[in-house]
Coordinates of C-alpha atoms and ligand atoms in Angstrom, one line a residue:
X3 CA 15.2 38.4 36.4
X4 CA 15.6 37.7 32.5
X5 CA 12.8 36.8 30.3
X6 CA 13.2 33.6 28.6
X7 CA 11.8 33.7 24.4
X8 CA 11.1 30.2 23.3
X9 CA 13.2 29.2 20.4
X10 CA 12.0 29.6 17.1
X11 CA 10.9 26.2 15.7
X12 CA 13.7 25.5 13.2
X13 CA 12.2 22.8 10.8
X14 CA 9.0 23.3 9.2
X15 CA 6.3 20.0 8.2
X16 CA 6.7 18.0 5.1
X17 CA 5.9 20.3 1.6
X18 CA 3.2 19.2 -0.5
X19 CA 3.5 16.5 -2.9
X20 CA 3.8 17.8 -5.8
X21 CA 4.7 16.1 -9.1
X22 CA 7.5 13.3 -8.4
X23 CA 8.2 14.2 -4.8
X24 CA 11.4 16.3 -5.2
X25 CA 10.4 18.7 -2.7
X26 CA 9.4 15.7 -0.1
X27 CA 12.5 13.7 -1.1
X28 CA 15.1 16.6 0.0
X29 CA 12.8 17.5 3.2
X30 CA 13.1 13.8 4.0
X31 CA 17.2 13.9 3.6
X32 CA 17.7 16.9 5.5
X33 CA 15.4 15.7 8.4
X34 CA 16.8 12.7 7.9
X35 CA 20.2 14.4 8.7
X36 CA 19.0 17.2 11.2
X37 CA 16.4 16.4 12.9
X38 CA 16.1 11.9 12.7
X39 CA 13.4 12.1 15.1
X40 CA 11.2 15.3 14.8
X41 CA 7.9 16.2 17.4
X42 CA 6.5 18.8 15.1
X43 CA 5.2 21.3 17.4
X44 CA 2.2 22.4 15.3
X45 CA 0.6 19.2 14.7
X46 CA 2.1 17.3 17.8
X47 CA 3.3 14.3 15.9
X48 CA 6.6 12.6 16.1
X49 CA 8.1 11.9 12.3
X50 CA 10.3 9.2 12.3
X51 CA 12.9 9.5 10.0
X52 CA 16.0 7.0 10.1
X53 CA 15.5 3.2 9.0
X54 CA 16.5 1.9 12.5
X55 CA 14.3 4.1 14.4
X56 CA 11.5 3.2 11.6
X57 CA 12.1 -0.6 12.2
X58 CA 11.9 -0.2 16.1
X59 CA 8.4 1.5 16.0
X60 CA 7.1 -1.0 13.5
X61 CA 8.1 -4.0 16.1
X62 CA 7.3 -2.4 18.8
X63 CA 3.3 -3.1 18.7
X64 CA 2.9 -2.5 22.8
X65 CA 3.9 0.6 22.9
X66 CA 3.5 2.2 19.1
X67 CA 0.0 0.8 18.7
X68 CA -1.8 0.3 15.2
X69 CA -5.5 1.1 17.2
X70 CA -6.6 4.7 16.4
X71 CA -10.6 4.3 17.6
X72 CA -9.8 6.3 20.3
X73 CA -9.0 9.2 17.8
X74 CA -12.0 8.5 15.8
X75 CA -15.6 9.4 16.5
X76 CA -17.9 6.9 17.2
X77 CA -19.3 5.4 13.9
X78 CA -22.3 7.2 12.6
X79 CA -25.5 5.7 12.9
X80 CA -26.8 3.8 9.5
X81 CA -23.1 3.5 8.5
X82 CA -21.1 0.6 7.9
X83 CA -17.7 0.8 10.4
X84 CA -15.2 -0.7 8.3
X85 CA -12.4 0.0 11.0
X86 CA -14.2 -2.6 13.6
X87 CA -11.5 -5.5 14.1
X88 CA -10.2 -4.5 10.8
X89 CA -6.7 -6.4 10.8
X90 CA -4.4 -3.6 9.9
X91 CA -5.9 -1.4 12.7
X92 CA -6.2 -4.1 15.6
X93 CA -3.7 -4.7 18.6
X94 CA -2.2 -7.6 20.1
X95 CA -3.7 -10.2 20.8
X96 CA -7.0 -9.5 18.8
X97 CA -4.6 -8.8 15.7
X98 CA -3.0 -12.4 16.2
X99 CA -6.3 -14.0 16.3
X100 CA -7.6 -12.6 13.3
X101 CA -4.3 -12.7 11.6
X102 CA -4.3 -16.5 12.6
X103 CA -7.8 -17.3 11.3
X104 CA -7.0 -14.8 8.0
X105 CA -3.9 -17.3 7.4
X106 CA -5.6 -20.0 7.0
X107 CA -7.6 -19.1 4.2
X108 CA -4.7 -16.6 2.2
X109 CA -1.7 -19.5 2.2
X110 CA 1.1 -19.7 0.0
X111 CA -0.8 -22.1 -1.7
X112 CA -3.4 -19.9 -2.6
X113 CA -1.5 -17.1 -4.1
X114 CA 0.6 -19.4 -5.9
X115 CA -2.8 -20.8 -7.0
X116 CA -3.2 -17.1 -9.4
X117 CA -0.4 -17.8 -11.1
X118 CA -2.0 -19.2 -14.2
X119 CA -5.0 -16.8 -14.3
X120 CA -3.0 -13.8 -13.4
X121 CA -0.9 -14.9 -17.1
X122 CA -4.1 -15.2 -18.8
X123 CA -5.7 -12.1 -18.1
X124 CA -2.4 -10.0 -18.2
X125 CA -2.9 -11.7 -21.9
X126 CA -5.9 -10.7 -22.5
X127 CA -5.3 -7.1 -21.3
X128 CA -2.3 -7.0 -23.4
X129 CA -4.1 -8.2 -26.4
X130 CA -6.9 -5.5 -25.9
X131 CA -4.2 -3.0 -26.6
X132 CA -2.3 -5.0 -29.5
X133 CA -1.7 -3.4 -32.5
X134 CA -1.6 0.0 -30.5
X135 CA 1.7 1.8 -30.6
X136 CA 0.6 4.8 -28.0
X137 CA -1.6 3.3 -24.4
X138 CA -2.2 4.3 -20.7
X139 CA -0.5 1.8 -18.8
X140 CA -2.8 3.0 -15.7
X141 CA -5.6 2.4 -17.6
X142 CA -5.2 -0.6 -19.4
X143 CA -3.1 -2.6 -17.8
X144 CA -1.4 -1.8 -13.8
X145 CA -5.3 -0.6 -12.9
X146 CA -7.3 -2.9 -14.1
X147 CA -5.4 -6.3 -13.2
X148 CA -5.2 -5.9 -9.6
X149 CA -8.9 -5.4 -8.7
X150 CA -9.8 -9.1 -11.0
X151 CA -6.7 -10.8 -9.1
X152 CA -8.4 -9.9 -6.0
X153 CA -12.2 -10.5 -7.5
X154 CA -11.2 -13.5 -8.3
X155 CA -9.4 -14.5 -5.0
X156 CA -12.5 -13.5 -2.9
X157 CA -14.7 -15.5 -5.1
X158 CA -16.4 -12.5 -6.1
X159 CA -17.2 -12.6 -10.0
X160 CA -14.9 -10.3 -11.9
X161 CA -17.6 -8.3 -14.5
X162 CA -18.8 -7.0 -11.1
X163 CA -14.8 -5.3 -11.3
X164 CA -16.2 -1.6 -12.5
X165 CA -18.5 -1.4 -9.1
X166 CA -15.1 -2.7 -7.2
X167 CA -13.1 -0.1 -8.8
X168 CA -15.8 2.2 -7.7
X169 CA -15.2 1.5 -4.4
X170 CA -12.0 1.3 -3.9
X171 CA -11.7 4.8 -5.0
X172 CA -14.7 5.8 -2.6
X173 CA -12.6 4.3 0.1
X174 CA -9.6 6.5 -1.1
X175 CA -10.8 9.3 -2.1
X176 CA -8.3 11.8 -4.0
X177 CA -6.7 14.4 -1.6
X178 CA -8.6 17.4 -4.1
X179 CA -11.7 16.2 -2.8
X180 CA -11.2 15.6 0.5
X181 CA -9.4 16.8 3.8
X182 CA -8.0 14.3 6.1
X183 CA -9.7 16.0 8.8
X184 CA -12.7 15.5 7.1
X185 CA -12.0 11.6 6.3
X186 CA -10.9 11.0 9.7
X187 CA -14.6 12.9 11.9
X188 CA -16.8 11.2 8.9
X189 CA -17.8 14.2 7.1
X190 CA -16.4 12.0 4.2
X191 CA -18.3 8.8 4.7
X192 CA -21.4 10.4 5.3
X193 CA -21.3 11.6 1.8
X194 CA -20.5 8.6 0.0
X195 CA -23.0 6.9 3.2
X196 CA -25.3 5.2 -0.2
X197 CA -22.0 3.8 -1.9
X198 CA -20.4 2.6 1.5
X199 CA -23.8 1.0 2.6
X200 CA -24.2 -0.6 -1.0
X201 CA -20.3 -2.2 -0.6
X202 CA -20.9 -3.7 2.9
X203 CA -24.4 -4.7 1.1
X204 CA -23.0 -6.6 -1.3
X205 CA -19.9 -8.3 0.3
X206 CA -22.2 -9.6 3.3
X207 CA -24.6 -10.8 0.5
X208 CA -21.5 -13.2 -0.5
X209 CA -20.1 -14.1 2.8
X210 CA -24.1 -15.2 3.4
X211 CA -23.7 -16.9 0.5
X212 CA -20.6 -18.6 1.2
X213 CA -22.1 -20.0 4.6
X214 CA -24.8 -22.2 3.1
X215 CA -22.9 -23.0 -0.2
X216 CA -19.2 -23.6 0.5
X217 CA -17.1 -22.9 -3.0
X218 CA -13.5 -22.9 -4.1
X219 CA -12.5 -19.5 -3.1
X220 CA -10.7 -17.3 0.0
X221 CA -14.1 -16.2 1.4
X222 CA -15.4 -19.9 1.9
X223 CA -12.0 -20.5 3.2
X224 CA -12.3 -17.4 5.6
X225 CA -15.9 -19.0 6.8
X226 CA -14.5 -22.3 7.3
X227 CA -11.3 -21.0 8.8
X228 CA -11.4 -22.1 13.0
X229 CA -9.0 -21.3 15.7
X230 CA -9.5 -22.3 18.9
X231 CA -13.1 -22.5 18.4
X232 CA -13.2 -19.3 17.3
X233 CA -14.7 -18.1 14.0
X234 CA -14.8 -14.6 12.1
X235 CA -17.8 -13.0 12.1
X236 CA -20.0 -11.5 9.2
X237 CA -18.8 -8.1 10.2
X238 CA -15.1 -9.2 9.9
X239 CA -15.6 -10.8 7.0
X240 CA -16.9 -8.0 4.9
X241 CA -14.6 -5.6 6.8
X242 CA -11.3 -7.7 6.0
X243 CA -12.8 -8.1 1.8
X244 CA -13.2 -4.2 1.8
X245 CA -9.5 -4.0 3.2
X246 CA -8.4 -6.0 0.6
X247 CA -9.6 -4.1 -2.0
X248 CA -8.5 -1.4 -0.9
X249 CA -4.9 -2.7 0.3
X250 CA -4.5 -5.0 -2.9
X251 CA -5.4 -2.6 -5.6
X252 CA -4.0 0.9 -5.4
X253 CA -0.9 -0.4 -3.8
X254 CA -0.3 -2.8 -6.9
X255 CA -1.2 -0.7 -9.8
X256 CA 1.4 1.7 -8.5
X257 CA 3.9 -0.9 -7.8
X258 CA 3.5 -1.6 -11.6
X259 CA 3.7 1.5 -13.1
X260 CA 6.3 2.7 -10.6
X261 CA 8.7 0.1 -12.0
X262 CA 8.4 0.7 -15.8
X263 CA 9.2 4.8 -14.4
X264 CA 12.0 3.4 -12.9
X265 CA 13.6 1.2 -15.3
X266 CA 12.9 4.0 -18.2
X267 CA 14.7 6.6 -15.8
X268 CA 17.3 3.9 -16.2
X269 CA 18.0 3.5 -19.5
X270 CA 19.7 0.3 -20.5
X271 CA 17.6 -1.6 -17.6
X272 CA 14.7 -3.3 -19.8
X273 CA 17.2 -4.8 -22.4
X274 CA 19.5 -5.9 -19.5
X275 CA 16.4 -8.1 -17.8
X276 CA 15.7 -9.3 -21.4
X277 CA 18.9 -10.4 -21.3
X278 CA 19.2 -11.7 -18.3
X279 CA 15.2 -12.8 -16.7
X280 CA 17.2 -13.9 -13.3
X281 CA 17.9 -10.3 -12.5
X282 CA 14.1 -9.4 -12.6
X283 CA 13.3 -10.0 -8.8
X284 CA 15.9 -7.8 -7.6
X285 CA 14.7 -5.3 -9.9
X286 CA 11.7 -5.1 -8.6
X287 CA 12.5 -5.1 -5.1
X288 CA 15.1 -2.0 -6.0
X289 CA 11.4 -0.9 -6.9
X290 CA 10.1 -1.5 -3.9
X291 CA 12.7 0.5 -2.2
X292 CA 13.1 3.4 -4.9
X293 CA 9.7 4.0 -5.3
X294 CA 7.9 2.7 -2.3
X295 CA 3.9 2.9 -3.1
X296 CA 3.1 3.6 1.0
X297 CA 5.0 6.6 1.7
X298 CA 3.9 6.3 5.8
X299 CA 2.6 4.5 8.4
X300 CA 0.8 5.9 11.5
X301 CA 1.4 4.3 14.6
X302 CA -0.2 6.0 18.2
X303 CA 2.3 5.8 21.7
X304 CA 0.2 4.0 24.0
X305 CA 2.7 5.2 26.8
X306 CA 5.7 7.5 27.4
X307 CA 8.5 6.3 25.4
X308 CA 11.8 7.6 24.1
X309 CA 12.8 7.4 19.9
X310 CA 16.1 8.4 19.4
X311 CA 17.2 11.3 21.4
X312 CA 13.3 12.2 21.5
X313 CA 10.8 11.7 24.3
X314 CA 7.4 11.2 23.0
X315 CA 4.5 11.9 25.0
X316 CA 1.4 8.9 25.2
X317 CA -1.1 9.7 22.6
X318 CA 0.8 10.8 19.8
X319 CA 1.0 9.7 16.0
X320 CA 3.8 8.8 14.9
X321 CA 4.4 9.4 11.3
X322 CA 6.8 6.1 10.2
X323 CA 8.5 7.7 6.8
X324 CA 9.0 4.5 4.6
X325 CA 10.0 6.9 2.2
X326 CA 12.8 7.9 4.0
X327 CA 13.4 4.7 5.5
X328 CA 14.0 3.5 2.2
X329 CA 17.2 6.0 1.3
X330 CA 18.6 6.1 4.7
X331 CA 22.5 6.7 3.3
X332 CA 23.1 4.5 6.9
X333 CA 21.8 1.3 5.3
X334 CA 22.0 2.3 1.3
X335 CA 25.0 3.1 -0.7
X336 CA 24.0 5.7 -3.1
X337 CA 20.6 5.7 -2.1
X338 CA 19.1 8.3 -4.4
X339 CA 20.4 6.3 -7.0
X340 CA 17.9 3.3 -8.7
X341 CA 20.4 0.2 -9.4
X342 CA 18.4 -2.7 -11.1
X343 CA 21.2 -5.0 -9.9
X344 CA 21.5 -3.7 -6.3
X345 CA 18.9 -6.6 -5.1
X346 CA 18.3 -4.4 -1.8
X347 CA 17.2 -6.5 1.6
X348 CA 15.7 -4.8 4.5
X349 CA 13.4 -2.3 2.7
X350 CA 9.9 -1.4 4.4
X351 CA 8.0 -1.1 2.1
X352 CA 5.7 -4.1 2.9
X353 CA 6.1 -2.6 6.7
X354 CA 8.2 -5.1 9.1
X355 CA 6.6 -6.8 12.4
X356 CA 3.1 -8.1 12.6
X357 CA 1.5 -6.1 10.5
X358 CA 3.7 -7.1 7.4
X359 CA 2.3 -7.0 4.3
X360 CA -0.1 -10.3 4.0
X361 CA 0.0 -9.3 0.2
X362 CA 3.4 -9.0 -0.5
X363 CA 3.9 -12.4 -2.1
X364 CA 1.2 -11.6 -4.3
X365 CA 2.1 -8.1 -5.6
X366 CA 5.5 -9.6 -6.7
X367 CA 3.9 -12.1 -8.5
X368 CA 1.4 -9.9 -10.5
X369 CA 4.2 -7.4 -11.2
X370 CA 6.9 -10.0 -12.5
X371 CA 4.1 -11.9 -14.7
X372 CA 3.1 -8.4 -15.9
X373 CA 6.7 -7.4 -16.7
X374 CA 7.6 -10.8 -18.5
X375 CA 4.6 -10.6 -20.4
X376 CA 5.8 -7.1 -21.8
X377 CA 9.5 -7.9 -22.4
X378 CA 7.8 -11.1 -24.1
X379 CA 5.4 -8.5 -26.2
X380 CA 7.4 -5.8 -27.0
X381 CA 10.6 -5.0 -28.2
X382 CA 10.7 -1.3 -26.7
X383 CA 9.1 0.2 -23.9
X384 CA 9.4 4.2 -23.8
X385 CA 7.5 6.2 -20.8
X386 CA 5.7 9.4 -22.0
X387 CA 4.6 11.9 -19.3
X388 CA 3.5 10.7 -16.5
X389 CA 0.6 12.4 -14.2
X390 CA 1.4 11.8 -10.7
X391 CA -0.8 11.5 -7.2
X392 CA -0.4 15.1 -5.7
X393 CA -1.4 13.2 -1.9
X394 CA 1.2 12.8 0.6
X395 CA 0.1 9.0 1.6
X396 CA 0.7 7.1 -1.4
X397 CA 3.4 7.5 -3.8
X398 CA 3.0 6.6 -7.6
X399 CA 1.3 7.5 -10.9
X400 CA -2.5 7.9 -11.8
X401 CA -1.5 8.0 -15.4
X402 CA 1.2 6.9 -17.5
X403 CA 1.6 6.8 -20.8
X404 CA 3.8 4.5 -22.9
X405 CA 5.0 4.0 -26.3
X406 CA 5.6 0.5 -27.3
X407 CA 7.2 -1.6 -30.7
X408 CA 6.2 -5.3 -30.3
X409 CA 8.8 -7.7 -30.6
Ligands
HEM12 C1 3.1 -3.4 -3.8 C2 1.9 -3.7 -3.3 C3 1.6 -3.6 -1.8 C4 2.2 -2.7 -0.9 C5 3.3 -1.7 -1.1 C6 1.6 -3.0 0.4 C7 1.9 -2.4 1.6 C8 1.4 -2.8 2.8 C9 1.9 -2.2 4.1 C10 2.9 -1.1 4.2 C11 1.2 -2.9 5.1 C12 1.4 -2.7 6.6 C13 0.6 -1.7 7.3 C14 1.1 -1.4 8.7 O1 2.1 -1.9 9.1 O2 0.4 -0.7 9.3 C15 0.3 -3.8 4.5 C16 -0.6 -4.6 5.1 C17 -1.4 -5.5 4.5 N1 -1.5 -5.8 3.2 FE1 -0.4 -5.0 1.7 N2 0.6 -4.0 0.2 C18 0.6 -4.4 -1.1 C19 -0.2 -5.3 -1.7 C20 -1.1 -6.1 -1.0 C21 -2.0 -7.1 -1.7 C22 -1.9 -7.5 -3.2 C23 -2.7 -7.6 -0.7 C24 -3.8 -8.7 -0.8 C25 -4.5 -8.9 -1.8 C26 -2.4 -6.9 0.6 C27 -2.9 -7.2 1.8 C28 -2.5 -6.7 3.0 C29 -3.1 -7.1 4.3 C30 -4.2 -8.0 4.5 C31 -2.4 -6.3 5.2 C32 -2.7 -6.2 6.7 C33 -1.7 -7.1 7.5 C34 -1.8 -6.9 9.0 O3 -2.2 -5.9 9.5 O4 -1.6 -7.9 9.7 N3 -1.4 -6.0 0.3 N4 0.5 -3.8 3.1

């Protein structure tokens, strides 16, 4: 009888981020080339690699759900559960019905609505810098103008924008401070219990407000909004505003600053879009794809299934690389390469299926208003060094410098 050794795992899990992602960039290409579809066998999740196989999961909502309660403890006593019916982590056909009644407050309309105040206080962010040759982008400009857009949206008044910024950060908390393991069984939230209590506080107090004095703003929208009879309820209310600023903020400010890194890694790029404005879309969305702020997306198999040449067990994450997605050589010449006039389609960046990105519309506007109004400002536009998020969920800067020469 011969003894059979198992084989030695041959790939090891994705390094550490650490500064701009090298590491995690040339982990992704070789997986990418060796192993598409990877069930790593420490953590028993499925990393999905290739942009085809990426796209499949994220259409595939019935069998790659978006649902991870059944992962999660149950909520703590005394603590708000911000995950209840929260859009992003519902199924079909709850998803659909909040999605439906969500829709009908955030319309086109709405976001193109902003336009005019987003201009005015990208203004008046610009002009609290002007005469200053040396600023933190971060800090002045791509962090701060996110959280007032979405203040503002919600009907929410924007000098309360330092206690926002508060919470979004309590929501994400930096990876330094806090294991996922620890996020995910509530050691986390029980800490920050008094912040997370005084959010949900707050928010309800509005949506209260909202319901005996209708206003001009998304959350009166969200109380009138009606489908089928149905209506949301406080607890989706306050849950869905809390998503927003989480998914509105973060996601834009490094959406910002990851497009002036880009185009000053480019050089030549900011003085060809002053030259020609028409080429500024697609230069973002080569943004978008270069330096895409989500770098994954867990899904769970509610079944069996097959990816690839892979067959994946129910009950597994499945780690959707949008990162990788986004340079899959299959679908992108060159793709290591970031070509302001490549004007790239099919990127995932704002995810693909039901779940895309109800903000996307918005984040393009914000960045192109904040990127005209600096060409318009300034004559140069040099990146210093910037200090990057060492977390392997979210891709971007938390400080970057820049020097500027007005126009
Ligand atoms: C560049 C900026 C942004 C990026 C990269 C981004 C990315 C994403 C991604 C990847 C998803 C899908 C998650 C999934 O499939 O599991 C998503 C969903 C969502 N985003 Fe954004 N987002 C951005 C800005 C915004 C903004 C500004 C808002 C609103 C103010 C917003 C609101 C939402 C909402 C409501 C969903 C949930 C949609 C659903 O589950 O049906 N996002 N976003």
């Amino acid at each position: 009888m011969t003894s059979t050794t198992p084989e030695a795992e041959p790939f090891e899990g994705p390094p550490a981020v650490v500064g701009d992602g090298k590491e995690l960039y040339a982990w992704l290409k070789r997986m990418r080339r060796d192993a598409p579809v990877w069930l790593d066998p420490a953590s028993g999740s499925c990393h999905v690699l290739t942009h085809a196989d990426a796209l499949r999961v994220l259409s595939e909502p019935s069998v790659f759900s978006s649902d991870f309660s059944s992962l999660a403890p149950p909520p703590e006593p005394g603590l708000p559960n911000f995950a209840e019916a929260s859009l992003s982590v519902t199924d079909p056909p709850l998803h659909g019905r909040l999605r439906r009644l969500i829709s009908q407050a955030f319309t086109p309309r709405t976001v193109a609505g902003l336009e005019p105040r987003i201009q005015a206080v990208t203004a008046e962010l610009l002009d609290s810098v002007s005469g200053r040759t040396d600023f933190d982008l971060v800090e002045e400009l791509s962090g701060p103008l996110p959280v007032v857009v979405i203040a503002e949206l919600l009907g929410i008044p924007a000098s309360d924008r330092e206690m926002f910024r508060r919470w979004a950060e309590y929501l994400l908390p930096p990876s330094d401070e806090v294991t996922a393991g620890e996020f995910l069984e509530g050691g986390y939230a029980k800490t920050r219990a008094a912040e997370l209590n005084e959010m949900a506080d707050y928010l309800l107090g509005h949506v209260r407000d909202r319901r005996s004095t209708p206003r001009e703003d998304l959350l009166s929208r969200l109380v009138a909004a009606e489908d089928d009879g149905e209506r949301l309820s406080d607890r989706q209310m306050v849950n869905f505003s809390a998503f927003l600023l989480l998914a509105g903020h973060l996601t834009t400010t490094l959406f910002m600053s990851n497009a002036l890194l880009s185009f000053d890694g480019t050089p030549g790029t900011l003085a060809l879009l002053r030259e020609d404005p028409s080429l500024i879309s697609g230069a973002l969305e080569e943004v978008l794809r270069y330096r895409p702020p989500v770098s994954f997306l867990y899904r769970l198999t509610r079944e069996d299934t097959r990816i690839g040449e892979v067959d994946v067990p129910a009950g597994r994450i499945v780690v959707v690389w949008l990162l990788s997605a986004n340079r899959d050589e299959r679908l992108f010449t060159d793709p290591d390469r970031f070509d302001p006039r490549r004007t790239p389609g099919g990127h995932l960046t704002f995810s693909h299926g039901i779940h895309f990105c109800l903000g996307a519309p918005l984040a393009r506007m914000e960045s192109s208003i904040v990127l005209r109004a600096m060409l318009d400002r300034y004559a140069d536009i040099r990146c210093g060094t910037p200090v990057y998020h060492q977390r392997p969920d979210i891709f971007g800067v938390t400080s970057l410098p820049v020097s500027v020469r007005a126009a």
